[in-house]
Structure formats: C-alpha cells, structure tokens
Short mmCIF file of N, CA and C in Angstrom, two decimals:
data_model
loop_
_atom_site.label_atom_id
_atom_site.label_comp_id
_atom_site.label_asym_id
_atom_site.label_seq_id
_atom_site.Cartn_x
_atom_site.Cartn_y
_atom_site.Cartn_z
N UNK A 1 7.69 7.44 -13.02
CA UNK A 1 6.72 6.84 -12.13
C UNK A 1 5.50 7.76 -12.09
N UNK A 2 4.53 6.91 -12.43
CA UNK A 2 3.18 7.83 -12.03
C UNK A 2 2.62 7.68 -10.95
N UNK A 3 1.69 8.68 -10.36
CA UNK A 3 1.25 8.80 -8.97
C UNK A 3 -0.19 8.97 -9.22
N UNK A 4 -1.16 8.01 -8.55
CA UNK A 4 -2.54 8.35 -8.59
C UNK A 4 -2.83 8.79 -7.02
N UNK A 5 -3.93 9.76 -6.88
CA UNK A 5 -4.06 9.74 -5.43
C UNK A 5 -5.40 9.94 -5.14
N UNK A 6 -5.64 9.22 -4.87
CA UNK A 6 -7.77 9.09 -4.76
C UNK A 6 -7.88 9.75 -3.94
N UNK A 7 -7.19 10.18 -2.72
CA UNK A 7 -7.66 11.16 -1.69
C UNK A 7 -7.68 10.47 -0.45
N UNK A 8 -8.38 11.54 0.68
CA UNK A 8 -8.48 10.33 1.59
C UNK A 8 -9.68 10.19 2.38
N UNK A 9 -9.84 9.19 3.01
CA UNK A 9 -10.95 8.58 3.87
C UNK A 9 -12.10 8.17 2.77
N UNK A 10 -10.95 6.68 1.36
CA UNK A 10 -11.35 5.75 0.59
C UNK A 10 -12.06 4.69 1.24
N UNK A 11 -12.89 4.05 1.14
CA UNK A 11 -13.19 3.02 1.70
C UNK A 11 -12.66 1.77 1.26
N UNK A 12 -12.11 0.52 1.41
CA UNK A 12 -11.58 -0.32 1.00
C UNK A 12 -12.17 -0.77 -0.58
N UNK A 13 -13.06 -0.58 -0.86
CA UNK A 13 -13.82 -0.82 -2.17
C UNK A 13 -13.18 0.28 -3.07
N UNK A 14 -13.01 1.04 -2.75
CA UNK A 14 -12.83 2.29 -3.67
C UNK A 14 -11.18 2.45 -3.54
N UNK A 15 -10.64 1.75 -2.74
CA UNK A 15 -9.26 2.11 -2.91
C UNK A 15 -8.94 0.29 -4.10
N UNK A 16 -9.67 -0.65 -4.14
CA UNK A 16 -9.57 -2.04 -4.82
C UNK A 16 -9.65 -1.73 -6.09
N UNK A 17 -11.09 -1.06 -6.14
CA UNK A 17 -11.59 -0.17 -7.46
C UNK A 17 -10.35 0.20 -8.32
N UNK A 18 -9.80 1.72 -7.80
CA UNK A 18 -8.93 2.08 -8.41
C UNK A 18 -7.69 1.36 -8.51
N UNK A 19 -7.47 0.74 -8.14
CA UNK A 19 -5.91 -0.39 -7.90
C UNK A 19 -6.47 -1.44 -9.44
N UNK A 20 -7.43 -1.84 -9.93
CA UNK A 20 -7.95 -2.24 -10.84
C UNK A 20 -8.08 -1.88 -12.02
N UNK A 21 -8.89 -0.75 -11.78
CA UNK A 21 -9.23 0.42 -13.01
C UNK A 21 -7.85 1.16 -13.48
N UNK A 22 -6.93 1.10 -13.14
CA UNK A 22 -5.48 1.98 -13.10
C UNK A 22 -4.60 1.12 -13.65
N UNK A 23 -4.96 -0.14 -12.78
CA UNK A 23 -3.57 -1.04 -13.20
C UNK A 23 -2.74 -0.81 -12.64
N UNK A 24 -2.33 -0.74 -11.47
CA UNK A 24 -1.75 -0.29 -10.66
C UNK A 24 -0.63 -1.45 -10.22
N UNK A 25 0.56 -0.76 -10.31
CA UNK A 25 1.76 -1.48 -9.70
C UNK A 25 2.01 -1.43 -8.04
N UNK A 26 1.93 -0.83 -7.68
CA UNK A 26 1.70 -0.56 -5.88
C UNK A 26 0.80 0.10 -5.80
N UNK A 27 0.53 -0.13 -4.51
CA UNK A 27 -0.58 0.74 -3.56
C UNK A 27 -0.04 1.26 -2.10
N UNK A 28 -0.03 2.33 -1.94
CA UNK A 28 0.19 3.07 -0.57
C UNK A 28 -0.73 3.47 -0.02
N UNK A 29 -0.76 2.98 1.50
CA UNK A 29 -1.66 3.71 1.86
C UNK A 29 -1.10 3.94 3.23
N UNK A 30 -1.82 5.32 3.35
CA UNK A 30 -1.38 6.35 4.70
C UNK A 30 -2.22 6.16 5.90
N UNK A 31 -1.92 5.96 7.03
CA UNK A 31 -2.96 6.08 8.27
C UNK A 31 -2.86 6.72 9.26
N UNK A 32 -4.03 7.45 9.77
CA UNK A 32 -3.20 8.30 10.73
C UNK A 32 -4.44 7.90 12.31
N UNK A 33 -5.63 7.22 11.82
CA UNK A 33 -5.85 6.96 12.80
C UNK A 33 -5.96 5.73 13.46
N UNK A 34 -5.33 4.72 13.48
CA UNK A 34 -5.05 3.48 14.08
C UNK A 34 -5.55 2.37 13.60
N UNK A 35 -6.51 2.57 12.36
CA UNK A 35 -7.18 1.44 12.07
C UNK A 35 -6.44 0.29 10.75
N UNK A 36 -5.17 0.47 10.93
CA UNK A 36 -4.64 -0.08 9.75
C UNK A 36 -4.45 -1.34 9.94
N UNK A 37 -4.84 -2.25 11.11
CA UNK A 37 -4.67 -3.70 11.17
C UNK A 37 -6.32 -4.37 10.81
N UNK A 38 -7.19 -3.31 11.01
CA UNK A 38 -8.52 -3.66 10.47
C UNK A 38 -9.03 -3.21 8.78
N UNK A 39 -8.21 -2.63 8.77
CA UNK A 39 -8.32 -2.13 6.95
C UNK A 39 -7.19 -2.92 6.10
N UNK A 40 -6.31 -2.94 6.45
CA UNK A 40 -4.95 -3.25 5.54
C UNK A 40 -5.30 -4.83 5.16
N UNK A 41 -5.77 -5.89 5.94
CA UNK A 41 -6.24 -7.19 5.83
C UNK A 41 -7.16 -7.04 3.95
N UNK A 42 -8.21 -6.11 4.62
CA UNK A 42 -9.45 -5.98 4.06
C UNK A 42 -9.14 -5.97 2.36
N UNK A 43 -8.27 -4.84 2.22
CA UNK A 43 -7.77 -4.46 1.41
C UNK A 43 -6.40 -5.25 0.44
N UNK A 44 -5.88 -5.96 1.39
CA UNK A 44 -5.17 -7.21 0.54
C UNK A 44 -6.14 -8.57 0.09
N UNK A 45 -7.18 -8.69 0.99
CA UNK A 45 -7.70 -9.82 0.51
C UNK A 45 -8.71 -9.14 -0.82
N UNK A 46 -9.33 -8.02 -0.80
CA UNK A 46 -9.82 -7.44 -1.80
C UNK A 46 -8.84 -7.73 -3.33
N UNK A 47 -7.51 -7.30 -2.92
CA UNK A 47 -7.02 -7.17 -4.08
C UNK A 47 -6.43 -8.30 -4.80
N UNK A 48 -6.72 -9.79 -3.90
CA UNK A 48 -6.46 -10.62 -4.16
C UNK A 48 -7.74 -11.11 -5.01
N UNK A 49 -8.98 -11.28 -4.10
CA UNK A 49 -10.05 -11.62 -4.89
C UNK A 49 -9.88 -10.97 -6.68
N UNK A 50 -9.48 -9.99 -6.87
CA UNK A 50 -9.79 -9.66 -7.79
C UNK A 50 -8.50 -9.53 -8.88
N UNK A 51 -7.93 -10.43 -8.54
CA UNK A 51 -6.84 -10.94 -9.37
C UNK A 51 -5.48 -10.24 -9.54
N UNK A 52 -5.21 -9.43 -8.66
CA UNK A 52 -4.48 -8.23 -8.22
C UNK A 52 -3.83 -8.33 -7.12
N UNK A 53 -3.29 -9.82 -6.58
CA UNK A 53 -2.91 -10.52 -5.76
C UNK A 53 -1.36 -9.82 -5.83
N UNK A 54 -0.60 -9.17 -6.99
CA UNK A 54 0.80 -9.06 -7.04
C UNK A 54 0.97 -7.71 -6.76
N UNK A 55 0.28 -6.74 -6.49
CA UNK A 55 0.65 -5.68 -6.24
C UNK A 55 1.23 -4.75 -4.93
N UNK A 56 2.23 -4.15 -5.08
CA UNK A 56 3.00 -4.07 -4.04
C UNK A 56 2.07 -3.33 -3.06
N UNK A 57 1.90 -3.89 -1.92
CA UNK A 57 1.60 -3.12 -0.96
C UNK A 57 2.53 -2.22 0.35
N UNK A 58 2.23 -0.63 0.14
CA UNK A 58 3.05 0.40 1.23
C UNK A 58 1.95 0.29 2.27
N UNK A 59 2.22 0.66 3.79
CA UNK A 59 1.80 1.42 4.36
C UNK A 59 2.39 2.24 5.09
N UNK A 60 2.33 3.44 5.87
CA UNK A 60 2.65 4.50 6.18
C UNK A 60 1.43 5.02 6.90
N UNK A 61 2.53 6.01 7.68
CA UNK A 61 1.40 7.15 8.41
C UNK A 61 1.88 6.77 10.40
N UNK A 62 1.25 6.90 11.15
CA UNK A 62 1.02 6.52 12.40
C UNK A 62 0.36 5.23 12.79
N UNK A 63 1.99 4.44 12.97
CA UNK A 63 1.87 3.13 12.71
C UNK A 63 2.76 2.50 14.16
N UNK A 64 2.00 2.25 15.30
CA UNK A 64 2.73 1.48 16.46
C UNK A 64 3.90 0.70 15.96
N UNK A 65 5.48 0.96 15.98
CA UNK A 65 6.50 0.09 15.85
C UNK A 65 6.24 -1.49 16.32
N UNK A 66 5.18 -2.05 16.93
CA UNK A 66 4.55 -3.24 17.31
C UNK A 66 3.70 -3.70 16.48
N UNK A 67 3.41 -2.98 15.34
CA UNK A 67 2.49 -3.78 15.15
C UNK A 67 2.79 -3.76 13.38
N UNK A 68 4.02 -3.06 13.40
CA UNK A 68 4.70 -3.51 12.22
C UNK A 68 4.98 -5.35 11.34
N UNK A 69 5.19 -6.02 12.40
CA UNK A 69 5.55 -7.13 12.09
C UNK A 69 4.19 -7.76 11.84
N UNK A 70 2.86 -7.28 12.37
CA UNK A 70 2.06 -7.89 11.64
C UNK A 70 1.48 -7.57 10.59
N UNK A 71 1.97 -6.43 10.31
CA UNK A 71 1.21 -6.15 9.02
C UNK A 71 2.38 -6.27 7.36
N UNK A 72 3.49 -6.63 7.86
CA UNK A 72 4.36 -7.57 6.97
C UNK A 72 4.29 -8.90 6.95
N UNK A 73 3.59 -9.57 7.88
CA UNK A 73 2.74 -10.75 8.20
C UNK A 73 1.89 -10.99 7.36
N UNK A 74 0.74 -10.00 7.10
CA UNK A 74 -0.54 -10.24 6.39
C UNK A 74 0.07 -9.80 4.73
N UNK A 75 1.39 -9.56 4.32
CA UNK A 75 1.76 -9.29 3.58
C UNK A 75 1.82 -7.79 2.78
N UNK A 76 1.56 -6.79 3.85
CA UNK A 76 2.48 -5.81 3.29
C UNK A 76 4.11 -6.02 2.85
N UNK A 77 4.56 -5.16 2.16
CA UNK A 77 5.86 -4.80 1.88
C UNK A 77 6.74 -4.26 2.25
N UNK A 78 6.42 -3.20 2.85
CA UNK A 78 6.71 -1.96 3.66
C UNK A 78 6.44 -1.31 4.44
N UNK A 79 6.82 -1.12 5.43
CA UNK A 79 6.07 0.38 6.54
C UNK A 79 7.05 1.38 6.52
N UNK A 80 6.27 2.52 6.28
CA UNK A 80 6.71 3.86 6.27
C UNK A 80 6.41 4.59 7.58
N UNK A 81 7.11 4.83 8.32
CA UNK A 81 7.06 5.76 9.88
C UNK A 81 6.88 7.04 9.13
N UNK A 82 6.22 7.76 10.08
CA UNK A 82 6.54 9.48 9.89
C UNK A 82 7.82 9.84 9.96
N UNK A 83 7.81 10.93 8.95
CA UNK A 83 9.33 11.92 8.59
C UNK A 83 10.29 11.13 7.63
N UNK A 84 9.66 9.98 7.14
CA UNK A 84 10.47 9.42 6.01
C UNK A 84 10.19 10.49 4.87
N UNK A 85 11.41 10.93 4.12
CA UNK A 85 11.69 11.64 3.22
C UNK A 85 10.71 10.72 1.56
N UNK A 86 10.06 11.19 1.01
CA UNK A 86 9.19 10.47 -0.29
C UNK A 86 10.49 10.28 -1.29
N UNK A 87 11.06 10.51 -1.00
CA UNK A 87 12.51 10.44 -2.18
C UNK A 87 12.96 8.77 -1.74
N UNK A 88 12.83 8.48 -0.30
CA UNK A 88 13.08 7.00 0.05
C UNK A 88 12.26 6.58 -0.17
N UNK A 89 11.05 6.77 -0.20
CA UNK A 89 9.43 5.32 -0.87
C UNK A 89 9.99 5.48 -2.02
N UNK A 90 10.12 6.53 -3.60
CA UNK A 90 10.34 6.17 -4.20
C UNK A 90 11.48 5.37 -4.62
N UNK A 91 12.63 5.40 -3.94
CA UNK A 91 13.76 4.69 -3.95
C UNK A 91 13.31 3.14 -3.61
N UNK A 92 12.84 2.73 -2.83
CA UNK A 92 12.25 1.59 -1.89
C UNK A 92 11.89 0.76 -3.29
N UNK A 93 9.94 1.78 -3.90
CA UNK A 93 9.64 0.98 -5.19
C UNK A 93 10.80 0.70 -6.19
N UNK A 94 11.48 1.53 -6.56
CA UNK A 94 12.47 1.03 -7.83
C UNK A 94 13.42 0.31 -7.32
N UNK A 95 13.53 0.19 -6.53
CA UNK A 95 14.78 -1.14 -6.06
C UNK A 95 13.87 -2.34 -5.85
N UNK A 96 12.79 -2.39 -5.73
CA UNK A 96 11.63 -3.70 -5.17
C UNK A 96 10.98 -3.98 -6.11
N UNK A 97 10.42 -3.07 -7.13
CA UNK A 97 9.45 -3.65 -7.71
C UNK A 97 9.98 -4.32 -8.63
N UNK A 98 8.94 -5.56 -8.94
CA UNK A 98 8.99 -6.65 -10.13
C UNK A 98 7.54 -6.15 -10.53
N UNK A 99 7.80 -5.31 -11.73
CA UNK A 99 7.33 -4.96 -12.99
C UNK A 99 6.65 -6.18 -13.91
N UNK A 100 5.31 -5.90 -14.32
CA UNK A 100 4.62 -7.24 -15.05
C UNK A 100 4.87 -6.31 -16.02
N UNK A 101 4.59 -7.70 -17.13
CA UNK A 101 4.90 -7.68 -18.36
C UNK A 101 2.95 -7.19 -19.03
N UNK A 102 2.98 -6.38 -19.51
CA UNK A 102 1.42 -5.68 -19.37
C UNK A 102 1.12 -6.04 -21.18
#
C-alpha cells in the first residue's frame, strides 16, 4: 500500500487535485478542528464532479460521536476516533476496498 500525504490545512481543491493526479484509491482525511461536516460534503461532491465518484472515503481526527452518522450519510466510509491504532485503517482498507481494474 502506498501512502501520499499532501500535508495539512489542503484546501478542498488541492486535496481533489491530488486524489486525481495520483489516482488514488482512498482518501483520508484528518480533522481536528470541527469543520468536517462543512468540508467533507465539499470534497465528495468535488470528487464526484470529477469522475472520482468511487473512491474510498476515511475520516478521522476529532469527530463528535453525533455527528458520525451524518457523515456516513453524505457517504463517507469510515470514521476514525482518536487512539485508533493505523494498523486498523490499514486493516479496514484491505478488507473494504474494491480495487479498479486500472
């Protein structure tokens, strides 16, 4: 498994960008300051516009247990709470992902 990591405080363009330019099978993204029901939207409909509609979406970071269900709603995949061990995201992707034929 390869790992790209653009860094942080991407703007939704630049995290679409690279999800494009990469070819990217998932996307994770981390939050730590509350704005992930106003970004995470942004950023799936981005990756839809641009034909990148299948890619798995993580999120993680400091994430209200309430407001989980909506952001598996808008079609995330996953939420990652703090102190999840990265040995379980990667476990998570290889048991989940459906791999395109490239």
């Amino acid at each position: 498994m390869e790992v790209i990591f653009t860094g942080i405080r991407q703007t939704v363009g630049e995290v679409v960008n690279a999800a494009v330019q990469e070819d990217v099978d998932v996307v994770g993204m981390s939050f730590l300051s509350g704005d992930h029901l106003v970004l995470v939207p942004k950023v799936l409909k981005g990756l839809k516009e641009a034909g990148r509609g299948d890619v798995m979406v993580l999120v993680g970071g400091v994430i209200l247990k309430g407001h989980i269900p909506q952001l598996l709603g808008m079609g995330v995949h996953k939420v990652f709470l703090p102190g999840i061990p990265p040995a379980e995201i990667a476990r998570y992707i290889k048991e989940n992902m459906v791999f395109r034929s490239r």
